[in-house]
């Protein structure tokens, strides 16, 4: 009994055969997550140097779009070239995009470089989840996922700090040169440290799913346009079209011989499908806090950008702390947290909506933290169900789908938040009355998403506890 406890404890991760691969995977996740914030800090300096202020949002849009496409194709890529080589290849692609940004004479080439970076970053992020299955025993998965969440939290304060240092010295290109070196080092170390694996036997004649990838790109483009177009009616039309395109992609994918997502993705009759629903809904609900809370805090309470940013980062830090705190829980606790966590997240969003306008600012720390705690206590257990509930032969596809579904949820959440904000009057400018309305309606509009996730969590718990015969069919 004692040996089993040690094998599933934090101490087990300190063993060299696990600690070294873990450091490489954490490095890949950190490189992807931190660079988003670094570039956001650098963008004003980039535009001042090479021009293109009217395209200032597109470097980020290009990065997110190509990340989703890369993450969606990870299952196929890992089956064709094996996970270790795919991970190292992702780091090389990432470095190539960074060097293109560093040498860019115009905003157009910066956007192109960011698109290439997104391809590499999407592979790194999704393959980290795939390699968890290959490297670590199942008992350690929640702890590893908790560390992944911790890396995202680390990126919140360090990303803007690093970008700010390079921008402060008037050398934004130096940041991309540094990223190129780090990505190259990650590729080399990964090749020697990550365990070797073989490509799938059925991957001898790979076929690129061009139609499905094109549909995903179309859905992303529609969402991106919805987030910048003026007028609620136009935004709504683009969001509906994006949802329809995404649903069409799922229908085509389920009939494909080489699927991008699990065959039961978003099916409430399987554990994997229900868990992916939860990933999508919780990712949607998390978007408005990161996008609009800093604006509200600066405009309504006269906080500095740095202070506002660190207040919002409290949600990410709470997410990490909560994930690490519950990672060792067993028995009935995971099932309880899968249901209770989203409810806490809804309460946090409602609290932000109620307290944001009248204040005081200190009172916002509780609901902001509650949002992070809510998603943190259930996230790792949800991801575990995505993997353990996968059908035979779809394990890697299910693992890779987590990053795809999460990023798609973030994109949908951003577009919906933009729609609500513009409907509140922000589309006409940052007038005080518009900011006041948006500060309430943006967070309150997302309260329903975690509540829906909690209801689906009840279904997931029922499936995994054996009270539904569908779980047996899912293993066939």
XYZ file of C-alpha atoms in Angstrom:
476
model
C 0.000 0.000 0.000
C 2.816 2.383 0.931
C 4.598 1.664 -2.365
C 1.446 2.496 -4.315
C 1.099 5.804 -2.466
C 4.693 6.735 -3.286
C 4.199 5.817 -6.942
C 1.262 8.251 -7.164
C 2.811 11.059 -5.073
C 4.682 14.224 -5.976
C 7.857 12.433 -4.917
C 7.475 10.024 -7.832
C 7.857 12.908 -10.292
C 11.340 13.610 -8.918
C 12.692 10.343 -10.281
C 15.154 11.132 -13.131
C 13.252 9.019 -15.663
C 10.188 11.198 -15.044
C 11.635 14.555 -13.930
C 13.683 15.142 -17.102
C 10.837 14.449 -19.578
C 8.521 16.494 -17.345
C 10.884 19.480 -17.558
C 10.874 19.270 -21.368
C 7.069 19.090 -21.572
C 6.694 21.978 -19.126
C 9.164 23.945 -21.245
C 7.033 23.409 -24.336
C 3.843 24.517 -22.590
C 5.627 27.546 -21.093
C 7.095 28.588 -24.442
C 3.652 28.526 -26.039
C 1.751 30.226 -23.208
C 4.285 32.904 -22.310
C 4.916 34.031 -25.873
C 1.290 35.108 -26.288
C 1.757 37.635 -23.485
C 5.261 38.633 -24.555
C 4.055 39.550 -28.031
C 1.052 41.443 -26.682
C 3.478 43.649 -24.751
C 5.736 44.106 -27.773
C 3.027 45.008 -30.304
C 3.006 48.783 -29.684
C 6.788 48.886 -30.272
C 6.451 46.704 -33.381
C 3.787 48.948 -34.906
C 5.811 52.079 -34.085
C 8.776 50.597 -35.946
C 7.274 48.884 -39.012
C 3.797 50.461 -39.177
C 0.437 48.722 -39.580
C -1.553 50.040 -36.630
C -4.777 49.096 -38.443
C -3.616 45.444 -38.340
C -2.462 45.472 -34.742
C -4.794 42.658 -33.658
C -3.923 40.311 -36.495
C -0.578 38.976 -35.178
C -2.461 37.546 -32.204
C -5.339 36.340 -34.364
C -2.947 34.576 -36.736
C -1.160 32.899 -33.834
C -4.357 31.580 -32.214
C -5.852 30.455 -35.548
C -2.818 28.427 -36.616
C -2.459 27.028 -33.071
C -5.946 25.559 -33.270
C -5.310 24.085 -36.705
C -2.025 22.542 -35.529
C -3.575 21.183 -32.334
C -6.453 19.695 -34.336
C -3.994 17.836 -36.562
C -1.789 16.636 -33.702
C -3.358 13.188 -33.521
C -2.542 12.557 -37.186
C 0.931 14.097 -36.954
C 1.885 12.000 -33.920
C 0.642 8.817 -35.567
C 2.640 9.513 -38.726
C 6.007 10.643 -37.335
C 5.682 9.550 -33.652
C 5.067 11.885 -30.735
C 8.670 12.646 -29.771
C 9.724 13.708 -33.267
C 6.499 15.666 -33.696
C 7.147 17.550 -30.432
C 10.714 18.411 -31.449
C 9.504 19.378 -34.923
C 6.974 21.712 -33.330
C 9.801 23.466 -31.481
C 11.735 23.878 -34.739
C 8.685 25.354 -36.502
C 8.203 27.680 -33.553
C 11.805 28.872 -33.828
C 11.382 29.456 -37.572
C 8.358 31.674 -36.944
C 10.201 33.625 -34.255
C 13.185 34.337 -36.511
C 10.807 35.465 -39.272
C 9.258 37.957 -36.825
C 12.688 39.169 -35.724
C 13.731 39.887 -39.326
C 10.355 41.273 -40.492
C 10.538 44.675 -42.254
C 6.728 45.062 -42.276
C 3.670 44.147 -40.240
C 2.655 41.657 -42.934
C 5.735 39.526 -42.308
C 5.234 39.816 -38.558
C 1.744 38.362 -39.052
C 3.213 35.600 -41.227
C 5.830 34.837 -38.593
C 3.186 34.674 -35.900
C 1.154 32.279 -38.031
C 4.174 29.969 -38.313
C 4.815 30.314 -34.585
C 1.230 29.300 -33.904
C 1.666 26.108 -35.902
C 4.659 25.155 -33.782
C 3.048 26.301 -30.541
C -0.134 24.351 -31.224
C 1.896 21.181 -31.752
C 3.929 21.759 -28.584
C 0.880 22.383 -26.414
C -1.222 19.482 -27.715
C 1.639 16.980 -27.880
C 2.494 17.703 -24.256
C -0.859 16.116 -23.356
C -0.263 13.201 -25.734
C 3.159 12.502 -24.250
C 1.729 12.431 -20.736
C 0.145 9.098 -21.682
C 3.456 7.768 -22.990
C 5.683 8.941 -20.131
C 3.719 8.893 -16.876
C 1.585 6.276 -15.109
C -2.111 7.090 -14.960
C -1.978 7.745 -11.204
C 0.297 10.736 -11.848
C -1.748 12.324 -14.639
C -3.704 14.740 -12.366
C -0.433 15.990 -10.844
C 1.168 16.525 -14.244
C -1.931 18.360 -15.486
C -1.747 20.495 -12.356
C 1.826 21.434 -13.240
C 0.725 22.288 -16.789
C -1.861 24.666 -15.313
C 0.881 26.085 -13.105
C 2.998 26.873 -16.142
C 0.175 28.950 -17.629
C 0.005 30.885 -14.375
C 3.746 31.485 -14.402
C 3.409 32.951 -17.883
C 0.910 35.570 -16.657
C 3.421 37.713 -14.711
C 6.589 36.755 -16.599
C 5.341 37.214 -20.176
C 4.576 40.929 -19.928
C 7.700 41.452 -17.799
C 10.026 39.942 -20.422
C 8.293 41.723 -23.296
C 8.388 44.976 -21.353
C 12.125 44.684 -20.733
C 12.941 44.272 -24.423
C 10.473 46.995 -25.423
C 11.876 49.303 -22.749
C 15.348 48.994 -24.231
C 13.978 49.669 -27.730
C 14.876 46.199 -29.001
C 11.666 44.290 -29.703
C 13.457 42.144 -32.283
C 15.780 40.898 -29.536
C 12.825 39.238 -27.823
C 12.148 37.122 -30.909
C 15.839 36.266 -31.259
C 15.803 35.063 -27.642
C 12.671 33.002 -28.273
C 14.366 31.434 -31.302
C 17.273 30.285 -29.133
C 15.010 28.858 -26.428
C 12.882 26.975 -28.971
C 15.979 25.516 -30.630
C 17.306 24.354 -27.264
C 13.941 22.739 -26.482
C 14.025 20.821 -29.778
C 17.496 19.424 -29.082
C 16.849 18.466 -25.463
C 13.521 16.897 -26.335
C 15.164 14.665 -28.920
C 17.534 13.230 -26.310
C 15.312 13.221 -23.200
C 11.803 12.275 -24.318
C 11.227 8.528 -24.691
C 11.209 7.185 -28.215
C 7.918 5.949 -29.614
C 6.859 4.476 -32.909
C 4.499 5.738 -35.560
C 1.215 3.878 -35.872
C 1.080 0.943 -38.270
C -1.926 2.449 -40.013
C -0.038 5.631 -40.795
C 1.985 4.307 -43.724
C -0.128 6.253 -46.186
C -1.082 9.487 -44.446
C -3.854 11.563 -45.896
C -4.189 15.228 -45.093
C -7.769 16.059 -43.998
C -7.822 19.170 -46.178
C -11.578 19.761 -46.085
C -11.856 19.511 -42.311
C -8.812 21.705 -41.717
C -10.228 24.239 -44.195
C -13.563 24.235 -42.350
C -11.794 24.782 -39.036
C -9.880 27.693 -40.577
C -13.165 29.100 -41.854
C -14.764 28.850 -38.417
C -11.763 30.598 -36.859
C -11.841 33.328 -39.509
C -15.544 33.916 -38.905
C -14.931 34.167 -35.164
C -12.027 36.546 -35.675
C -14.127 38.785 -37.885
C -17.007 38.645 -35.404
C -14.720 39.986 -32.693
C -13.798 43.117 -34.698
C -16.890 43.862 -36.796
C -19.250 46.582 -35.662
C -22.922 45.950 -35.086
C -24.501 43.218 -32.912
C -26.510 41.780 -35.816
C -23.415 41.267 -37.961
C -21.478 39.811 -35.029
C -24.312 37.388 -34.256
C -24.525 36.263 -37.878
C -20.817 35.524 -38.000
C -20.890 33.640 -34.692
C -23.843 31.514 -35.842
C -22.029 30.793 -39.116
C -18.909 29.808 -37.154
C -20.917 27.424 -34.954
C -22.543 25.896 -38.027
C -19.160 25.419 -39.669
C -17.775 23.772 -36.544
C -20.773 21.401 -36.314
C -20.323 20.497 -39.978
C -16.658 19.736 -39.281
C -17.651 17.343 -36.477
C -20.156 15.539 -38.696
C -17.615 15.067 -41.474
C -14.914 14.022 -39.011
C -17.030 11.272 -37.486
C -17.351 9.600 -40.859
C -13.664 9.937 -41.750
C -11.249 7.016 -41.697
C -8.577 9.161 -40.017
C -10.343 11.352 -37.486
C -9.088 14.630 -36.038
C -11.284 14.326 -32.930
C -12.527 11.245 -31.057
C -15.436 9.563 -32.789
C -17.608 10.326 -29.743
C -16.513 13.952 -29.376
C -19.296 16.044 -27.775
C -21.538 13.011 -27.395
C -23.328 12.977 -24.045
C -23.492 9.191 -24.258
C -19.766 8.788 -23.617
C -17.355 9.954 -20.940
C -14.947 11.458 -23.454
C -17.720 13.358 -25.227
C -19.178 14.751 -22.000
C -15.738 15.750 -20.718
C -14.956 17.596 -23.961
C -18.224 19.509 -23.595
C -17.036 20.628 -20.156
C -13.629 21.678 -21.504
C -15.330 23.768 -24.200
C -17.858 25.459 -21.913
C -15.355 26.274 -19.159
C -12.920 27.698 -21.721
C -15.673 29.915 -23.110
C -16.517 31.209 -19.631
C -12.897 32.025 -18.790
C -12.373 34.297 -21.814
C -14.089 37.565 -20.759
C -12.079 37.938 -17.565
C -8.727 38.016 -19.349
C -9.971 40.215 -22.207
C -12.083 42.899 -20.546
C -11.397 42.939 -16.802
C -8.160 44.965 -17.160
C -10.050 47.606 -19.165
C -12.831 47.826 -16.577
C -10.373 48.075 -13.691
C -8.392 50.850 -15.364
C -11.418 52.882 -16.498
C -13.666 52.462 -13.471
C -11.119 52.386 -10.657
C -8.106 54.221 -12.166
C -5.738 51.287 -11.676
C -2.465 51.222 -13.575
C -2.156 48.646 -16.388
C 0.349 46.659 -14.324
C -1.867 46.582 -11.231
C -4.947 45.665 -13.234
C -3.027 42.926 -15.016
C -1.838 41.409 -11.782
C -5.340 41.501 -10.310
C -6.677 39.534 -13.259
C -3.692 37.189 -12.942
C -5.117 36.286 -9.533
C -7.591 33.996 -11.308
C -4.764 32.093 -13.006
C -2.837 31.812 -9.758
C -5.962 30.568 -7.976
C -6.493 28.050 -10.801
C -3.001 26.676 -10.251
C -3.229 26.610 -6.468
C -6.580 24.837 -6.593
C -5.385 22.279 -9.139
C -2.299 21.432 -7.119
C -4.306 21.260 -3.886
C -6.807 18.685 -5.146
C -4.516 16.639 -7.402
C -3.994 13.933 -4.766
C -7.685 13.539 -3.858
C -9.263 10.175 -4.583
C -12.431 8.209 -3.813
C -15.566 10.334 -4.333
C -13.829 13.733 -4.286
C -13.058 13.996 -8.024
C -16.710 13.331 -8.875
C -17.875 15.981 -6.411
C -15.427 18.578 -7.695
C -16.362 17.950 -11.331
C -19.888 19.087 -10.437
C -19.072 21.740 -7.814
C -16.162 23.456 -9.591
C -18.201 24.952 -12.454
C -20.821 26.186 -9.970
C -18.100 28.063 -8.076
C -16.918 29.537 -11.373
C -20.432 30.810 -12.128
C -20.616 32.359 -8.671
C -17.310 34.106 -9.324
C -18.476 35.553 -12.638
C -21.684 36.793 -11.014
C -19.649 38.314 -8.202
C -17.429 40.175 -10.672
C -20.518 41.544 -12.427
C -22.044 42.778 -9.166
C -18.897 44.241 -7.574
C -17.000 45.577 -10.612
C -18.872 48.889 -10.896
C -19.449 49.939 -7.262
C -16.265 48.392 -5.851
C -14.310 48.495 -3.665
C -11.455 47.090 -5.707
C -10.264 44.840 -2.885
C -13.669 43.138 -2.849
C -13.080 41.955 -6.433
C -10.232 39.720 -5.322
C -12.677 37.154 -3.923
C -14.854 36.605 -7.029
C -11.826 36.772 -9.344
C -10.114 34.107 -7.252
C -13.331 32.071 -7.156
C -13.343 31.899 -10.953
C -9.853 30.395 -10.895
C -10.622 28.073 -7.996
C -13.779 26.822 -9.677
C -12.048 25.779 -12.868
C -8.914 24.643 -11.027
C -10.542 22.081 -8.746
C -12.182 20.204 -11.621
C -9.938 20.756 -14.654
C -7.399 17.944 -14.165
C -10.105 15.395 -13.359
C -12.062 16.378 -16.472
C -8.971 15.911 -18.640
C -8.334 12.547 -17.021
C -11.821 11.436 -18.068
C -11.173 12.599 -21.640
C -8.267 10.153 -21.817
C -9.508 7.217 -19.742
C -12.870 7.281 -21.502
C -11.360 7.131 -24.987
C -12.221 4.227 -27.225
C -9.540 1.682 -28.009
C -7.221 3.070 -30.671
C -8.323 6.680 -30.107
C -6.234 7.405 -26.989
C -3.792 9.788 -28.696
C -6.555 11.499 -30.663
C -8.524 12.074 -27.463
C -5.476 13.468 -25.655
C -4.625 15.825 -28.524
C -8.235 17.017 -28.777
C -8.039 18.734 -25.369
C -5.922 21.633 -26.646
C -8.055 21.931 -29.794
C -11.326 22.110 -27.892
C -9.871 24.466 -25.268
C -8.546 26.956 -27.803
C -11.755 26.778 -29.830
C -13.686 27.562 -26.654
C -11.436 30.538 -25.946
C -12.014 31.812 -29.487
C -15.783 31.454 -29.164
C -15.714 33.139 -25.757
C -13.702 36.066 -27.101
C -16.139 36.584 -29.967
C -19.183 36.395 -27.697
C -17.563 38.770 -25.196
C -16.936 41.230 -28.033
C -20.557 40.955 -29.092
C -21.817 41.672 -25.564
C -19.359 44.524 -25.056
C -20.317 46.216 -28.318
C -24.008 45.736 -27.587
C -23.348 47.551 -24.290
C -21.945 50.523 -26.190
C -18.192 49.909 -26.249
C -18.298 49.672 -30.027
C -18.959 53.430 -30.126
C -16.034 54.301 -27.866
C -14.946 54.072 -24.250
C -17.599 56.414 -22.875
C -18.101 56.111 -19.086
C -21.736 55.010 -19.443
C -20.760 52.319 -21.964
C -18.002 50.994 -19.724
C -20.423 50.870 -16.786
C -22.930 48.807 -18.761
C -20.318 46.480 -20.235
C -18.705 45.910 -16.821
C -21.950 44.263 -15.704
C -23.247 42.557 -18.835
C -19.992 40.991 -20.090
C -19.338 38.804 -17.019
C -23.018 38.128 -16.252
C -23.599 36.864 -19.819
C -21.188 33.988 -19.177
C -22.670 32.743 -15.904
C -24.797 30.161 -17.755
C -21.847 28.407 -19.445
C -20.291 26.939 -16.260
C -23.748 26.022 -14.960
C -24.314 24.019 -18.141
C -20.901 22.435 -17.612
C -21.930 21.417 -14.087
C -25.049 19.696 -15.419
C -22.948 17.838 -17.976
C -20.563 16.993 -15.105
C -23.404 15.139 -13.401
C -23.846 13.122 -16.577
C -20.103 12.439 -16.736
C -20.050 11.223 -13.123
C -22.996 8.917 -13.819
C -21.252 7.442 -16.851
C -17.962 6.856 -15.060
C -19.572 5.395 -11.942
C -21.123 2.595 -13.979
C -24.713 3.686 -13.564
C -25.068 4.043 -17.351
C -24.522 1.140 -19.766
C -23.076 3.542 -22.334
C -19.688 3.480 -20.608
C -19.327 -0.193 -21.396
C -20.140 0.439 -25.050
C -17.574 3.234 -25.125
C -14.801 0.765 -24.349
C -15.718 -1.569 -27.205
